[in-house]
Amino acid sequence: MKKRGVTHRIVVLSIALLSVQLPHGAYAQQMSPVGVHVTSQSLIEDLSAPLGVATSGTARPLTPITLLMIKDFEGWAALHYDDPAGYCTIGYGHLISLKRCMHTPLGKFANQLSLGEGNELLEFDTRSARRTVQQLVSTELTDDQYGALASFVFNIGKRKFAESTMLALLNMKEFDAASKEFRRWIKAKGEVLDGLVDRRKCEEALFNKVLRLDKEGKFNRNMCQSFGAAPSENLIDIEIGEQLKGVK
């Protein structure tokens, strides 16, 4: 995984190891999925202490292109592994626990996960983020706008979205200004990450209705149109968020 603004490259997921439980209780080490994966802040919130704002009600479904986009950025692993933060994970970024797999009772996740099971987990995992968008955004959203925001909230977390400039702008119907907020949320642990830059670019493209699948009907993050970069002094770390002090 490459970090922008840093002269060296750090490969995280391509060298991280996952633990696969063997029949006799031993653990074999295998490579985790190759790609950029930042733990869903929404799932961390859900495992730590569920937010009341998102625990009830029906979640609006996501469009196929939104699901393909989220799957691409979350990555897929049929077997459990420890993500870069040291959290036991499986499927499309599903958090089994906030501990390493070797310290986690795996239960049904001790075995390989099917794609169907992974899809069901992702639908469940994104519900609280989707409900948060529905409950906090007071203006009407298109399916694409809703999908972009659901992906965004799933990644950065519900509390941070609730305190964001983006939400304030959305509720003032300042959609153009709100869409530019995506590109600010591209840091994690104090560094700008390429994976977050790409994800924000695709979410902004989806929000603005210009995201398309390729000729084979597949999602390709390289096809996401860029709307420009945010000033470097205004970037936000998704693990910290921002404190809303009013919108100018």
GROMACS .gro file of C-alpha atoms in nm:
model
  248
    1MET     CA    1   0.000   0.000   0.000
    2LYS     CA    2   0.150   0.331  -0.104
    3LYS     CA    3   0.116   0.645   0.103
    4ARG     CA    4   0.108   0.975  -0.083
    5GLY     CA    5   0.366   1.227   0.027
    6VAL     CA    6   0.594   0.956   0.164
    7THR     CA    7   0.908   0.857  -0.024
    8HIS     CA    8   0.889   0.490   0.058
    9ARG     CA    9   0.618   0.233   0.002
   10ILE     CA   10   0.468   0.020   0.271
   11VAL     CA   11   0.293  -0.298   0.171
   12VAL     CA   12   0.034  -0.384   0.432
   13LEU     CA   13  -0.222  -0.634   0.315
   14SER     CA   14   0.008  -0.813   0.073
   15ILE     CA   15   0.234  -0.921   0.358
   16ALA     CA   16  -0.017  -0.947   0.643
   17LEU     CA   17  -0.088  -1.300   0.761
   18LEU     CA   18  -0.423  -1.458   0.828
   19SER     CA   19  -0.486  -1.747   1.065
   20VAL     CA   20  -0.667  -2.052   0.934
   21GLN     CA   21  -0.787  -2.290   1.200
   22LEU     CA   22  -0.698  -2.651   1.129
   23PRO     CA   23  -0.895  -2.955   1.245
   24HIS     CA   24  -0.664  -3.022   1.540
   25GLY     CA   25  -0.680  -2.663   1.665
   26ALA     CA   26  -0.347  -2.561   1.516
   27TYR     CA   27  -0.311  -2.248   1.304
   28ALA     CA   28  -0.158  -2.223   0.960
   29GLN     CA   29  -0.043  -1.887   0.827
   30GLN     CA   30  -0.166  -1.773   0.487
   31MET     CA   31  -0.146  -1.448   0.298
   32SER     CA   32  -0.432  -1.204   0.348
   33PRO     CA   33  -0.610  -1.042   0.049
   34VAL     CA   34  -0.390  -0.815  -0.159
   35GLY     CA   35  -0.516  -0.458  -0.175
   36VAL     CA   36  -0.587  -0.155   0.039
   37HIS     CA   37  -0.822  -0.209   0.330
   38VAL     CA   38  -0.896   0.040   0.605
   39THR     CA   39  -1.121  -0.103   0.875
   40SER     CA   40  -1.480   0.018   0.848
   41GLN     CA   41  -1.522   0.277   1.122
   42SER     CA   42  -1.897   0.208   1.118
   43LEU     CA   43  -1.838  -0.159   1.203
   44ILE     CA   44  -1.597  -0.062   1.481
   45GLU     CA   45  -1.874   0.157   1.625
   46ASP     CA   46  -2.125  -0.127   1.596
   47LEU     CA   47  -1.900  -0.372   1.777
   48SER     CA   48  -1.803  -0.119   2.043
   49ALA     CA   49  -2.141   0.038   2.122
   50PRO     CA   50  -2.430   0.046   1.872
   51LEU     CA   51  -2.560   0.393   1.789
   52GLY     CA   52  -2.926   0.446   1.870
   53VAL     CA   53  -2.973   0.655   1.557
   54ALA     CA   54  -2.915   0.352   1.338
   55THR     CA   55  -3.054   0.056   1.531
   56SER     CA   56  -3.412   0.057   1.405
   57GLY     CA   57  -3.610   0.101   1.086
   58THR     CA   58  -3.580  -0.035   0.734
   59ALA     CA   59  -3.259   0.031   0.545
   60ARG     CA   60  -3.296   0.159   0.190
   61PRO     CA   61  -3.132  -0.088  -0.051
   62LEU     CA   62  -2.816  -0.010  -0.244
   63THR     CA   63  -2.791  -0.012  -0.622
   64PRO     CA   64  -2.579  -0.281  -0.793
   65ILE     CA   65  -2.306  -0.033  -0.886
   66THR     CA   66  -2.283   0.088  -0.525
   67LEU     CA   67  -2.248  -0.268  -0.398
   68LEU     CA   68  -1.978  -0.346  -0.656
   69MET     CA   69  -1.789  -0.032  -0.552
   70ILE     CA   70  -1.804  -0.116  -0.181
   71LYS     CA   71  -1.698  -0.475  -0.246
   72ASP     CA   72  -1.401  -0.358  -0.449
   73PHE     CA   73  -1.273  -0.129  -0.176
   74GLU     CA   74  -1.343  -0.367   0.111
   75GLY     CA   75  -1.179  -0.661  -0.068
   76TRP     CA   76  -1.277  -1.027  -0.035
   77ALA     CA   77  -1.142  -1.303   0.188
   78ALA     CA   78  -1.315  -1.640   0.219
   79LEU     CA   79  -1.104  -1.722   0.526
   80HIS     CA   80  -1.061  -1.521   0.843
   81TYR     CA   81  -0.752  -1.302   0.879
   82ASP     CA   82  -0.614  -1.019   1.090
   83ASP     CA   83  -0.654  -0.685   0.913
   84PRO     CA   84  -0.383  -0.413   0.937
   85ALA     CA   85  -0.539  -0.286   1.260
   86GLY     CA   86  -0.515  -0.633   1.414
   87TYR     CA   87  -0.890  -0.704   1.398
   88CYS     CA   88  -1.019  -1.049   1.308
   89THR     CA   89  -1.193  -1.011   0.971
   90ILE     CA   90  -1.358  -1.219   0.698
   91GLY     CA   91  -1.559  -1.173   0.378
   92TYR     CA   92  -1.604  -0.817   0.253
   93GLY     CA   93  -1.437  -0.653   0.553
   94HIS     CA   94  -1.673  -0.811   0.807
   95LEU     CA   95  -1.536  -0.766   1.159
   96ILE     CA   96  -1.556  -1.083   1.365
   97SER     CA   97  -1.405  -0.910   1.666
   98LEU     CA   98  -1.179  -0.623   1.769
   99LYS     CA   99  -0.908  -0.876   1.857
  100ARG     CA  100  -0.672  -1.091   1.654
  101CYS     CA  101  -0.818  -1.414   1.521
  102MET     CA  102  -0.598  -1.630   1.744
  103HIS     CA  103  -0.763  -1.464   2.046
  104THR     CA  104  -1.117  -1.478   1.904
  105PRO     CA  105  -1.376  -1.758   1.935
  106LEU     CA  106  -1.440  -1.805   1.562
  107GLY     CA  107  -1.754  -2.019   1.573
  108LYS     CA  108  -1.903  -2.043   1.223
  109PHE     CA  109  -1.622  -1.824   1.088
  110ALA     CA  110  -1.366  -2.098   1.151
  111ASN     CA  111  -1.466  -2.238   0.813
  112GLN     CA  112  -1.447  -2.093   0.464
  113LEU     CA  113  -1.712  -1.836   0.376
  114SER     CA  114  -1.910  -1.864   0.053
  115LEU     CA  115  -1.975  -1.562  -0.169
  116GLY     CA  116  -2.345  -1.588  -0.088
  117GLU     CA  117  -2.271  -1.574   0.283
  118GLY     CA  118  -2.035  -1.284   0.222
  119ASN     CA  119  -2.308  -1.093   0.039
  120GLU     CA  120  -2.550  -1.150   0.326
  121LEU     CA  121  -2.294  -1.026   0.578
  122LEU     CA  122  -2.224  -0.714   0.373
  123GLU     CA  123  -2.596  -0.636   0.348
  124PHE     CA  124  -2.623  -0.668   0.725
  125ASP     CA  125  -2.300  -0.480   0.796
  126THR     CA  126  -2.401  -0.175   0.592
  127ARG     CA  127  -2.747  -0.142   0.747
  128SER     CA  128  -2.653   0.093   1.030
  129ALA     CA  129  -2.461   0.319   0.791
  130ARG     CA  130  -2.754   0.322   0.548
  131ARG     CA  131  -3.004   0.396   0.823
  132THR     CA  132  -2.785   0.678   0.948
  133VAL     CA  133  -2.790   0.843   0.604
  134GLN     CA  134  -3.169   0.807   0.593
  135GLN     CA  135  -3.219   0.950   0.940
  136LEU     CA  136  -2.965   1.233   0.938
  137VAL     CA  137  -3.000   1.368   0.583
  138SER     CA  138  -3.321   1.569   0.567
  139THR     CA  139  -3.312   1.639   0.193
  140GLU     CA  140  -3.426   1.399  -0.078
  141LEU     CA  141  -3.146   1.191  -0.229
  142THR     CA  142  -3.123   1.005  -0.558
  143ASP     CA  143  -3.021   0.639  -0.547
  144ASP     CA  144  -2.669   0.732  -0.656
  145GLN     CA  145  -2.634   1.008  -0.396
  146TYR     CA  146  -2.766   0.777  -0.127
  147GLY     CA  147  -2.531   0.497  -0.232
  148ALA     CA  148  -2.228   0.725  -0.232
  149LEU     CA  149  -2.313   0.851   0.117
  150ALA     CA  150  -2.381   0.499   0.247
  151SER     CA  151  -2.037   0.386   0.127
  152PHE     CA  152  -1.882   0.698   0.279
  153VAL     CA  153  -2.049   0.654   0.619
  154PHE     CA  154  -1.968   0.283   0.623
  155ASN     CA  155  -1.603   0.379   0.582
  156ILE     CA  156  -1.568   0.687   0.809
  157GLY     CA  157  -1.826   0.601   1.076
  158LYS     CA  158  -2.165   0.732   1.182
  159ARG     CA  159  -2.053   0.967   1.458
  160LYS     CA  160  -1.805   1.144   1.233
  161PHE     CA  161  -2.067   1.187   0.961
  162ALA     CA  162  -2.312   1.328   1.216
  163GLU     CA  163  -2.055   1.595   1.308
  164SER     CA  164  -1.940   1.668   0.953
  165THR     CA  165  -1.950   1.975   0.734
  166MET     CA  166  -2.078   1.748   0.459
  167LEU     CA  167  -2.397   1.668   0.650
  168ALA     CA  168  -2.458   2.035   0.726
  169LEU     CA  169  -2.420   2.121   0.357
  170LEU     CA  170  -2.648   1.838   0.248
  171ASN     CA  171  -2.922   1.955   0.482
  172MET     CA  172  -2.890   2.306   0.336
  173LYS     CA  173  -2.931   2.149  -0.012
  174GLU     CA  174  -2.582   2.265  -0.108
  175PHE     CA  175  -2.516   1.948  -0.307
  176ASP     CA  176  -2.224   2.078  -0.513
  177ALA     CA  177  -2.037   2.198  -0.204
  178ALA     CA  178  -2.128   1.879  -0.017
  179SER     CA  179  -1.988   1.658  -0.293
  180LYS     CA  180  -1.651   1.834  -0.266
  181GLU     CA  181  -1.628   1.722   0.096
  182PHE     CA  182  -1.562   1.361  -0.008
  183ARG     CA  183  -1.208   1.443  -0.121
  184ARG     CA  184  -1.111   1.578   0.223
  185TRP     CA  185  -1.152   1.243   0.402
  186ILE     CA  186  -0.843   1.068   0.270
  187LYS     CA  187  -0.616   1.027   0.573
  188ALA     CA  188  -0.577   0.743   0.823
  189LYS     CA  189  -0.328   0.737   1.109
  190GLY     CA  190  -0.206   1.078   0.996
  191GLU     CA  191  -0.116   0.975   0.640
  192VAL     CA  192  -0.286   1.024   0.304
  193LEU     CA  193  -0.366   0.679   0.164
  194ASP     CA  194  -0.408   0.600  -0.204
  195GLY     CA  195  -0.692   0.360  -0.126
  196LEU     CA  196  -0.890   0.636   0.046
  197VAL     CA  197  -0.812   0.883  -0.233
  198ASP     CA  198  -0.949   0.632  -0.485
  199ARG     CA  199  -1.255   0.552  -0.275
  200ARG     CA  200  -1.345   0.917  -0.223
  201LYS     CA  201  -1.300   0.986  -0.595
  202CYS     CA  202  -1.539   0.702  -0.682
  203GLU     CA  203  -1.793   0.805  -0.419
  204GLU     CA  204  -1.789   1.162  -0.547
  205ALA     CA  205  -1.831   1.037  -0.904
  206LEU     CA  206  -2.126   0.821  -0.798
  207PHE     CA  207  -2.280   1.111  -0.605
  208ASN     CA  208  -2.255   1.324  -0.920
  209LYS     CA  209  -2.405   1.048  -1.139
  210VAL     CA  210  -2.098   0.999  -1.357
  211LEU     CA  211  -1.981   0.661  -1.228
  212ARG     CA  212  -2.022   0.384  -1.482
  213LEU     CA  213  -1.935   0.016  -1.505
  214ASP     CA  214  -1.689  -0.099  -1.771
  215LYS     CA  215  -1.785  -0.273  -2.096
  216GLU     CA  216  -1.800  -0.608  -1.915
  217GLY     CA  217  -2.035  -0.474  -1.650
  218LYS     CA  218  -1.764  -0.469  -1.384
  219PHE     CA  219  -1.657  -0.196  -1.146
  220ASN     CA  220  -1.317  -0.045  -1.221
  221ARG     CA  221  -1.191   0.217  -0.979
  222ASN     CA  222  -0.955   0.350  -1.246
  223MET     CA  223  -1.260   0.469  -1.441
  224CYS     CA  224  -1.377   0.699  -1.161
  225GLN     CA  225  -1.373   1.060  -1.276
  226SER     CA  226  -1.171   1.299  -1.062
  227PHE     CA  227  -1.329   1.631  -0.965
  228GLY     CA  228  -1.009   1.770  -0.817
  229ALA     CA  229  -0.816   1.747  -0.491
  230ALA     CA  230  -0.886   1.916  -0.160
  231PRO     CA  231  -0.636   2.171  -0.022
  232SER     CA  232  -0.377   1.979   0.180
  233GLU     CA  233  -0.442   2.181   0.496
  234ASN     CA  234  -0.809   2.080   0.503
  235LEU     CA  235  -0.770   1.703   0.489
  236ILE     CA  236  -0.945   1.487   0.749
  237ASP     CA  237  -0.833   1.164   0.916
  238ILE     CA  238  -1.119   0.912   0.906
  239GLU     CA  239  -1.016   0.776   1.245
  240ILE     CA  240  -1.044   1.122   1.403
  241GLY     CA  241  -1.303   1.317   1.205
  242GLU     CA  242  -1.378   1.686   1.235
  243GLN     CA  243  -1.553   1.905   1.488
  244LEU     CA  244  -1.824   2.104   1.315
  245LYS     CA  245  -1.785   2.474   1.392
  246GLY     CA  246  -2.030   2.610   1.140
  247VAL     CA  247  -2.035   2.628   0.764
  248LYS     CA  248  -1.918   2.940   0.588
   0.00000   0.00000   0.00000
